[in-house]
């Protein structure tokens, strides 16, 4: 196998633009690092702030070429779409309420999209985006990154190959403590507590989506029925910070689902246990 | 402190009779070993089988005195109650449907009771037994043994002293695999799958009672509201083998509860996580 | 199998006397608890202090019969040897320099011996005791208790059955922190720091003996050659508190040996790793 | 802080050449990935094989520019030294016996060096290289990469700040299984078993150097005296596959050192325990 299959195939690396992840962002550095890790991408441009000047400065600090310093997403997508060496894909890591708009815009320019979860803040936007992807035939990826762990893939393979027998019981939990502090409330600077920008059910968008995705990825089962409570356990919140559910899957399996960002002191505990007629597997991040 | 406080106080050890736990029993040896461990008890007699001859033989094998080999529980309780050196207490470790009868009989003879959980198979029997205990003023203990772990006591102390702040979220699970096998079904020999002797909700009587007790013991909170599914996930069962619930506690905390004996390959996983406004504790057996 | 094989065989439990382990002793309670655990022994008498009055009081607190309260070891051994219901065995848990004397005395009275390690403080005493055991044909046990762990027995079985292939490399360590404190030095009350009573190489007698025994037990190999340093790393000690060695075993295997009681903050870390041509096993207490 | 301090300082990333790490190499991909991770380097050229044609093909697969495809190290160093945009540094990841030659050559061209450990195969070469580095004033780094772990840095900080008190006892081990197989012996294709190319004491060059470096890095102590056995435990080897040592450090501390690549089935176990008068720390990879 060639040392770099992308270069061997295309004669070059893929060209990537980023939207979001500027100064002060945790996830921005993660995204860019991950893009570099396997040597498949060159990150050649990006919009790193909603303020044009701040964005251009950050773009310069990342070493983007001077003819690729753009004021905003629209300008960037238009310019890149018209370059012969334009970007192949954009990676979107902005607040949740802009995922829909930027994804639609990129697809409209013929550019593939790597979008942070949650896909959108409403089911209507998700359906519309889904339709757009089908119409354009472009690639649209959600960063359900936990499916990339070798152990998670091994878990999926074990279920698929019948090593666990018929799946009967599934427990999944994602417990964090980042929103446990009562002092942490909505402010103009803190979009993570804003029910408009982050969506009202932050806990589901932030981590419930990972728990649900992990369950589906490993077991191949879909949830048929749900009994749930979703709300805020920390007082004076406008967003949800915990969700519990009892699940019935399409094959008759039963499940327990528990996610929260209000467990004081807990770092990042994602855990799944899948029991079948022949055995049980458990994975913990 | 004296080397043995019971001997220092009474001038002798406590005298204990056992009911149940004969040949083939797992829990019988555990009970007797535990009774010996701290040197507080002499096990002097017992009924080790519902068949008089088998019981007497087992009693002899355990070294009980020849004038203390009894045919059945009634005979034993009557004889011991009339001896000047009669037993101080009985430990009951029989199938669940006999807990009520034997406890009532011992209390009627003025003998303290150590009874395996669940207390009874019905709420009516439990209430009647509770009343009897209050009338007689005797000691009635349920073997909620997990509360004896130093770490569990530490957990309770931490909650009580406010180290976790206001309790907000509680997750408890007790997952076993002993009833995962589809071949294991009710038969005359196997009372554990008999909905009459073991009670219909075996999973709740066997381990749900431990999970619930542990939650109350550590947090001091009571469950106010429950949304639950209890049933059998292994086909052709007459007893329950899993239960999931979402809980609301009397202080407004929310909880998740998950117990099963049908998780193939899992030994004995009892786990609780309690989150408060200041911190989270987790304990796993 | 009978519920209690000793009772089935003898018609009674074994009768045990203890020497040592009185008030303030850690190991005394462990010994007595362990003797009760499997229901093979009745502890019927003992000498619990070198001061006759203190010993008799402690004996009373443990519930020994009034005609079995003795002033000292000699009196006890003589009296028990002449009773028809005399003790079958004595368990010796006194300072190391008395192991030889008490063991010899018990054997001379025809009584089996369970002796704490180290066997004696000198090789000459050990040889003399060994000869006495052979002459009398009595049972002499050293409490190399770690060989009782199921996992250690499993390890031994794996080596014996060739699952690891030819044994090549052995690492064993026993690291404790009980003697890390510089303030802890020899005083008349503290025999553990007395090079006469405890022996000069406390660390070898206390835990080196366990590490060596564990190595021999699991691998079946004997040490042929040693390069070692033994001494005290904590200043102003009259006893050894650490020992390191490179080992050559009789089959050509090489080993590393490290024991200390001066690792501040470490509780009780006993660990062994055995590597053979087919695999490696590791056990940690 | 700027998003990329190197770009902010130099106006560009550092330019790196690699020597070694071509097709089939494990460490080559690691080196290149690590160089990309923090976005400080552009890998612009390299020699990926001692065969010119294979090297040029691999270089093309990695996307190096066509005017930077060189036949051998000398050609590359000369060409790069004369370019205005020549490389700032070379990373050397070739068999151990070439470290000296390539390092000296790069330094002679005024190029900084990142060299895999061991530095050289002989102490004479090491001294000569050390002198060259001092003469040129260039940067020479050895890839003692384990010192980069945050926990290792924390360990060093704890020792330096006196949290462990006076260091008394140090245990370090590095245990691997990659050379446990008796079938694995020297062949022309397998330089790792060649006592010339890899050096006779492979185990010391490969992992002993890491263990020694880790000890010095964390404790700041130097080894004063050594009692050691180094050899091959797997038969028919021309290289060493294990080494054990007892150590005396310059402050009087004592230590145990154990490294092997012949522990069948062990992956990669690097562990250090440092005990001082106030406490003990333990780190395991």
PDB file of N, CA, C and O in Angstrom, chain B residues 129-177:
ATOM      1  N   UNK B 129     -46.181  -8.287  59.141  1.00  0.00           N
ATOM      2  CA  UNK B 129     -44.935  -8.609  59.837  1.00  0.00           C
ATOM      3  C   UNK B 129     -44.396  -7.372  60.563  1.00  0.00           C
ATOM      4  O   UNK B 129     -43.927  -7.446  61.708  1.00  0.00           O
ATOM      5  N   UNK B 130     -44.479  -6.246  59.896  1.00  0.00           N
ATOM      6  CA  UNK B 130     -44.030  -4.989  60.499  1.00  0.00           C
ATOM      7  C   UNK B 130     -44.780  -4.729  61.801  1.00  0.00           C
ATOM      8  O   UNK B 130     -44.195  -4.355  62.823  1.00  0.00           O
ATOM      9  N   UNK B 131     -46.101  -4.983  61.763  1.00  0.00           N
ATOM     10  CA  UNK B 131     -46.927  -4.758  62.954  1.00  0.00           C
ATOM     11  C   UNK B 131     -46.502  -5.706  64.076  1.00  0.00           C
ATOM     12  O   UNK B 131     -46.386  -5.301  65.236  1.00  0.00           O
ATOM     13  N   UNK B 132     -46.250  -6.953  63.704  1.00  0.00           N
ATOM     14  CA  UNK B 132     -45.843  -7.946  64.709  1.00  0.00           C
ATOM     15  C   UNK B 132     -44.529  -7.542  65.385  1.00  0.00           C
ATOM     16  O   UNK B 132     -44.379  -7.686  66.609  1.00  0.00           O
ATOM     17  N   UNK B 133     -43.600  -7.055  64.600  1.00  0.00           N
ATOM     18  CA  UNK B 133     -42.318  -6.619  65.156  1.00  0.00           C
ATOM     19  C   UNK B 133     -42.550  -5.497  66.163  1.00  0.00           C
ATOM     20  O   UNK B 133     -41.994  -5.496  67.268  1.00  0.00           O
ATOM     21  N   UNK B 134     -43.393  -4.569  65.786  1.00  0.00           N
ATOM     22  CA  UNK B 134     -43.657  -3.443  66.697  1.00  0.00           C
ATOM     23  C   UNK B 134     -44.326  -3.911  67.980  1.00  0.00           C
ATOM     24  O   UNK B 134     -44.009  -3.439  69.075  1.00  0.00           O
ATOM     25  N   UNK B 135     -45.263  -4.852  67.856  1.00  0.00           N
ATOM     26  CA  UNK B 135     -45.956  -5.374  69.038  1.00  0.00           C
ATOM     27  C   UNK B 135     -44.997  -6.089  69.994  1.00  0.00           C
ATOM     28  O   UNK B 135     -45.059  -5.928  71.203  1.00  0.00           O
ATOM     29  N   UNK B 136     -44.147  -6.911  69.411  1.00  0.00           N
ATOM     30  CA  UNK B 136     -43.282  -7.733  70.263  1.00  0.00           C
ATOM     31  C   UNK B 136     -42.055  -6.973  70.768  1.00  0.00           C
ATOM     32  O   UNK B 136     -41.450  -7.376  71.762  1.00  0.00           O
ATOM     33  N   UNK B 137     -41.680  -5.927  70.068  1.00  0.00           N
ATOM     34  CA  UNK B 137     -40.478  -5.201  70.467  1.00  0.00           C
ATOM     35  C   UNK B 137     -39.206  -5.987  70.205  1.00  0.00           C
ATOM     36  O   UNK B 137     -38.124  -5.628  70.687  1.00  0.00           O
ATOM     37  N   UNK B 138     -39.306  -7.050  69.429  1.00  0.00           N
ATOM     38  CA  UNK B 138     -38.120  -7.869  69.135  1.00  0.00           C
ATOM     39  C   UNK B 138     -37.324  -7.272  67.979  1.00  0.00           C
ATOM     40  O   UNK B 138     -37.787  -6.350  67.297  1.00  0.00           O
ATOM     41  N   UNK B 139     -36.138  -7.829  67.777  1.00  0.00           N
ATOM     42  CA  UNK B 139     -35.276  -7.347  66.694  1.00  0.00           C
ATOM     43  C   UNK B 139     -35.609  -8.104  65.408  1.00  0.00           C
ATOM     44  O   UNK B 139     -35.704  -9.340  65.419  1.00  0.00           O
ATOM     45  N   UNK B 140     -35.808  -7.372  64.324  1.00  0.00           N
ATOM     46  CA  UNK B 140     -36.010  -7.989  63.007  1.00  0.00           C
ATOM     47  C   UNK B 140     -35.055  -7.326  62.029  1.00  0.00           C
ATOM     48  O   UNK B 140     -35.138  -6.125  61.781  1.00  0.00           O
ATOM     49  N   UNK B 141     -34.118  -8.130  61.502  1.00  0.00           N
ATOM     50  CA  UNK B 141     -33.106  -7.586  60.572  1.00  0.00           C
ATOM     51  C   UNK B 141     -33.309  -8.178  59.188  1.00  0.00           C
ATOM     52  O   UNK B 141     -33.500  -9.392  59.055  1.00  0.00           O
ATOM     53  N   UNK B 142     -33.201  -7.341  58.154  1.00  0.00           N
ATOM     54  CA  UNK B 142     -33.145  -7.835  56.779  1.00  0.00           C
ATOM     55  C   UNK B 142     -31.686  -7.795  56.326  1.00  0.00           C
ATOM     56  O   UNK B 142     -30.965  -6.842  56.623  1.00  0.00           O
ATOM     57  N   UNK B 143     -31.282  -8.809  55.576  1.00  0.00           N
ATOM     58  CA  UNK B 143     -29.868  -8.902  55.179  1.00  0.00           C
ATOM     59  C   UNK B 143     -29.553  -8.024  53.960  1.00  0.00           C
ATOM     60  O   UNK B 143     -29.202  -8.523  52.893  1.00  0.00           O
ATOM     61  N   UNK B 144     -29.719  -6.718  54.165  1.00  0.00           N
ATOM     62  CA  UNK B 144     -29.262  -5.768  53.138  1.00  0.00           C
ATOM     63  C   UNK B 144     -27.775  -5.575  53.361  1.00  0.00           C
ATOM     64  O   UNK B 144     -27.322  -4.516  53.778  1.00  0.00           O
ATOM     65  N   UNK B 145     -27.042  -6.619  53.020  1.00  0.00           N
ATOM     66  CA  UNK B 145     -25.656  -6.721  53.470  1.00  0.00           C
ATOM     67  C   UNK B 145     -24.712  -5.714  52.838  1.00  0.00           C
ATOM     68  O   UNK B 145     -23.665  -5.420  53.389  1.00  0.00           O
ATOM     69  N   UNK B 146     -25.088  -5.175  51.661  1.00  0.00           N
ATOM     70  CA  UNK B 146     -24.147  -4.256  51.004  1.00  0.00           C
ATOM     71  C   UNK B 146     -23.938  -2.974  51.801  1.00  0.00           C
ATOM     72  O   UNK B 146     -22.974  -2.245  51.580  1.00  0.00           O
ATOM     73  N   UNK B 147     -24.848  -2.691  52.702  1.00  0.00           N
ATOM     74  CA  UNK B 147     -24.671  -1.508  53.549  1.00  0.00           C
ATOM     75  C   UNK B 147     -23.534  -1.705  54.555  1.00  0.00           C
ATOM     76  O   UNK B 147     -23.166  -0.754  55.245  1.00  0.00           O
ATOM     77  N   UNK B 148     -23.002  -2.895  54.626  1.00  0.00           N
ATOM     78  CA  UNK B 148     -21.930  -3.160  55.570  1.00  0.00           C
ATOM     79  C   UNK B 148     -20.543  -2.801  55.049  1.00  0.00           C
ATOM     80  O   UNK B 148     -19.596  -2.701  55.816  1.00  0.00           O
ATOM     81  N   UNK B 149     -20.422  -2.612  53.740  1.00  0.00           N
ATOM     82  CA  UNK B 149     -19.106  -2.255  53.182  1.00  0.00           C
ATOM     83  C   UNK B 149     -18.629  -0.918  53.752  1.00  0.00           C
ATOM     84  O   UNK B 149     -19.391   0.058  53.752  1.00  0.00           O
ATOM     85  N   UNK B 150     -17.369  -0.837  54.157  1.00  0.00           N
ATOM     86  CA  UNK B 150     -16.836   0.453  54.637  1.00  0.00           C
ATOM     87  C   UNK B 150     -17.000   1.575  53.618  1.00  0.00           C
ATOM     88  O   UNK B 150     -17.335   2.699  53.980  1.00  0.00           O
ATOM     89  N   UNK B 151     -16.805   1.266  52.349  1.00  0.00           N
ATOM     90  CA  UNK B 151     -16.916   2.312  51.328  1.00  0.00           C
ATOM     91  C   UNK B 151     -18.362   2.808  51.193  1.00  0.00           C
ATOM     92  O   UNK B 151     -18.598   3.974  50.884  1.00  0.00           O
ATOM     93  N   UNK B 152     -19.332   1.923  51.390  1.00  0.00           N
ATOM     94  CA  UNK B 152     -20.730   2.342  51.322  1.00  0.00           C
ATOM     95  C   UNK B 152     -21.051   3.233  52.517  1.00  0.00           C
ATOM     96  O   UNK B 152     -21.734   4.253  52.388  1.00  0.00           O
ATOM     97  N   UNK B 153     -20.524   2.884  53.657  1.00  0.00           N
ATOM     98  CA  UNK B 153     -20.745   3.719  54.854  1.00  0.00           C
ATOM     99  C   UNK B 153     -20.072   5.084  54.678  1.00  0.00           C
ATOM    100  O   UNK B 153     -20.590   6.111  55.087  1.00  0.00           O
ATOM    101  N   UNK B 154     -18.905   5.054  54.047  1.00  0.00           N
ATOM    102  CA  UNK B 154     -18.208   6.307  53.746  1.00  0.00           C
ATOM    103  C   UNK B 154     -19.062   7.156  52.799  1.00  0.00           C
ATOM    104  O   UNK B 154     -19.195   8.373  52.986  1.00  0.00           O
ATOM    105  N   UNK B 155     -19.649   6.518  51.815  1.00  0.00           N
ATOM    106  CA  UNK B 155     -20.503   7.236  50.859  1.00  0.00           C
ATOM    107  C   UNK B 155     -21.673   7.887  51.585  1.00  0.00           C
ATOM    108  O   UNK B 155     -21.986   9.063  51.376  1.00  0.00           O
ATOM    109  N   UNK B 156     -22.328   7.127  52.452  1.00  0.00           N
ATOM    110  CA  UNK B 156     -23.453   7.663  53.215  1.00  0.00           C
ATOM    111  C   UNK B 156     -23.001   8.857  54.067  1.00  0.00           C
ATOM    112  O   UNK B 156     -23.663   9.906  54.104  1.00  0.00           O
ATOM    113  N   UNK B 157     -21.838   8.695  54.695  1.00  0.00           N
ATOM    114  CA  UNK B 157     -21.339   9.777  55.553  1.00  0.00           C
ATOM    115  C   UNK B 157     -21.057  11.033  54.733  1.00  0.00           C
ATOM    116  O   UNK B 157     -21.338  12.153  55.161  1.00  0.00           O
ATOM    117  N   UNK B 158     -20.497  10.836  53.542  1.00  0.00           N
ATOM    118  CA  UNK B 158     -20.198  11.999  52.692  1.00  0.00           C
ATOM    119  C   UNK B 158     -21.480  12.749  52.316  1.00  0.00           C
ATOM    120  O   UNK B 158     -21.516  13.984  52.323  1.00  0.00           O
ATOM    121  N   UNK B 159     -22.520  12.005  51.975  1.00  0.00           N
ATOM    122  CA  UNK B 159     -23.792  12.657  51.636  1.00  0.00           C
ATOM    123  C   UNK B 159     -24.362  13.354  52.862  1.00  0.00           C
ATOM    124  O   UNK B 159     -24.760  14.524  52.802  1.00  0.00           O
ATOM    125  N   UNK B 160     -24.368  12.651  53.980  1.00  0.00           N
ATOM    126  CA  UNK B 160     -24.973  13.202  55.194  1.00  0.00           C
ATOM    127  C   UNK B 160     -24.248  14.469  55.649  1.00  0.00           C
ATOM    128  O   UNK B 160     -24.862  15.401  56.137  1.00  0.00           O
ATOM    129  N   UNK B 161     -22.935  14.508  55.485  1.00  0.00           N
ATOM    130  CA  UNK B 161     -22.158  15.676  55.919  1.00  0.00           C
ATOM    131  C   UNK B 161     -22.136  16.772  54.873  1.00  0.00           C
ATOM    132  O   UNK B 161     -21.397  17.745  55.007  1.00  0.00           O
ATOM    133  N   UNK B 162     -22.918  16.600  53.809  1.00  0.00           N
ATOM    134  CA  UNK B 162     -23.046  17.667  52.832  1.00  0.00           C
ATOM    135  C   UNK B 162     -21.888  17.811  51.873  1.00  0.00           C
ATOM    136  O   UNK B 162     -21.808  18.799  51.144  1.00  0.00           O
ATOM    137  N   UNK B 163     -21.008  16.823  51.818  1.00  0.00           N
ATOM    138  CA  UNK B 163     -19.844  16.960  50.933  1.00  0.00           C
ATOM    139  C   UNK B 163     -20.226  16.975  49.453  1.00  0.00           C
ATOM    140  O   UNK B 163     -19.473  17.463  48.623  1.00  0.00           O
ATOM    141  N   UNK B 164     -21.387  16.422  49.143  1.00  0.00           N
ATOM    142  CA  UNK B 164     -21.839  16.429  47.746  1.00  0.00           C
ATOM    143  C   UNK B 164     -22.815  17.574  47.486  1.00  0.00           C
ATOM    144  O   UNK B 164     -23.240  17.773  46.349  1.00  0.00           O
ATOM    145  N   UNK B 165     -23.157  18.334  48.491  1.00  0.00           N
ATOM    146  CA  UNK B 165     -24.156  19.392  48.330  1.00  0.00           C
ATOM    147  C   UNK B 165     -25.546  18.794  48.191  1.00  0.00           C
ATOM    148  O   UNK B 165     -25.802  17.669  48.637  1.00  0.00           O
ATOM    149  N   UNK B 166     -26.433  19.542  47.547  1.00  0.00           N
ATOM    150  CA  UNK B 166     -27.796  19.051  47.314  1.00  0.00           C
ATOM    151  C   UNK B 166     -27.766  17.917  46.300  1.00  0.00           C
ATOM    152  O   UNK B 166     -27.195  18.075  45.220  1.00  0.00           O
ATOM    153  N   UNK B 167     -28.371  16.789  46.661  1.00  0.00           N
ATOM    154  CA  UNK B 167     -28.362  15.640  45.737  1.00  0.00           C
ATOM    155  C   UNK B 167     -29.309  15.913  44.578  1.00  0.00           C
ATOM    156  O   UNK B 167     -30.455  16.290  44.769  1.00  0.00           O
ATOM    157  N   UNK B 168     -28.788  15.705  43.368  1.00  0.00           N
ATOM    158  CA  UNK B 168     -29.568  16.005  42.163  1.00  0.00           C
ATOM    159  C   UNK B 168     -29.871  14.783  41.313  1.00  0.00           C
ATOM    160  O   UNK B 168     -30.937  14.677  40.738  1.00  0.00           O
ATOM    161  N   UNK B 169     -28.893  13.914  41.138  1.00  0.00           N
ATOM    162  CA  UNK B 169     -29.026  12.829  40.164  1.00  0.00           C
ATOM    163  C   UNK B 169     -28.485  11.544  40.775  1.00  0.00           C
ATOM    164  O   UNK B 169     -27.406  11.541  41.365  1.00  0.00           O
ATOM    165  N   UNK B 170     -29.240  10.442  40.624  1.00  0.00           N
ATOM    166  CA  UNK B 170     -28.836   9.157  41.191  1.00  0.00           C
ATOM    167  C   UNK B 170     -28.993   8.085  40.121  1.00  0.00           C
ATOM    168  O   UNK B 170     -30.057   7.962  39.520  1.00  0.00           O
ATOM    169  N   UNK B 171     -27.942   7.347  39.896  1.00  0.00           N
ATOM    170  CA  UNK B 171     -28.038   6.179  39.006  1.00  0.00           C
ATOM    171  C   UNK B 171     -27.698   4.954  39.818  1.00  0.00           C
ATOM    172  O   UNK B 171     -26.671   4.938  40.500  1.00  0.00           O
ATOM    173  N   UNK B 172     -28.514   3.934  39.734  1.00  0.00           N
ATOM    174  CA  UNK B 172     -28.179   2.683  40.415  1.00  0.00           C
ATOM    175  C   UNK B 172     -28.458   1.531  39.463  1.00  0.00           C
ATOM    176  O   UNK B 172     -29.423   1.569  38.697  1.00  0.00           O
ATOM    177  N   UNK B 173     -27.568   0.541  39.483  1.00  0.00           N
ATOM    178  CA  UNK B 173     -27.793  -0.628  38.646  1.00  0.00           C
ATOM    179  C   UNK B 173     -27.298  -1.858  39.381  1.00  0.00           C
ATOM    180  O   UNK B 173     -26.341  -1.797  40.169  1.00  0.00           O
ATOM    181  N   UNK B 174     -27.994  -2.954  39.145  1.00  0.00           N
ATOM    182  CA  UNK B 174     -27.536  -4.246  39.646  1.00  0.00           C
ATOM    183  C   UNK B 174     -27.743  -5.226  38.499  1.00  0.00           C
ATOM    184  O   UNK B 174     -28.875  -5.533  38.139  1.00  0.00           O
ATOM    185  N   UNK B 175     -26.640  -5.670  37.929  1.00  0.00           N
ATOM    186  CA  UNK B 175     -26.708  -6.476  36.712  1.00  0.00           C
ATOM    187  C   UNK B 175     -26.024  -7.811  36.963  1.00  0.00           C
ATOM    188  O   UNK B 175     -24.859  -7.857  37.366  1.00  0.00           O
ATOM    189  N   UNK B 176     -26.778  -8.873  36.752  1.00  0.00           N
ATOM    190  CA  UNK B 176     -26.247 -10.222  36.900  1.00  0.00           C
ATOM    191  C   UNK B 176     -26.582 -11.046  35.652  1.00  0.00           C
ATOM    192  O   UNK B 176     -27.399 -10.632  34.825  1.00  0.00           O
ATOM    193  N   UNK B 177     -25.960 -12.192  35.544  1.00  0.00           N
ATOM    194  CA  UNK B 177     -26.212 -13.028  34.392  1.00  0.00           C
ATOM    195  C   UNK B 177     -26.774 -14.405  34.713  1.00  0.00           C
ATOM    196  O   UNK B 177     -26.947 -15.239  33.825  1.00  0.00           O
TER     197      UNK B 177
END
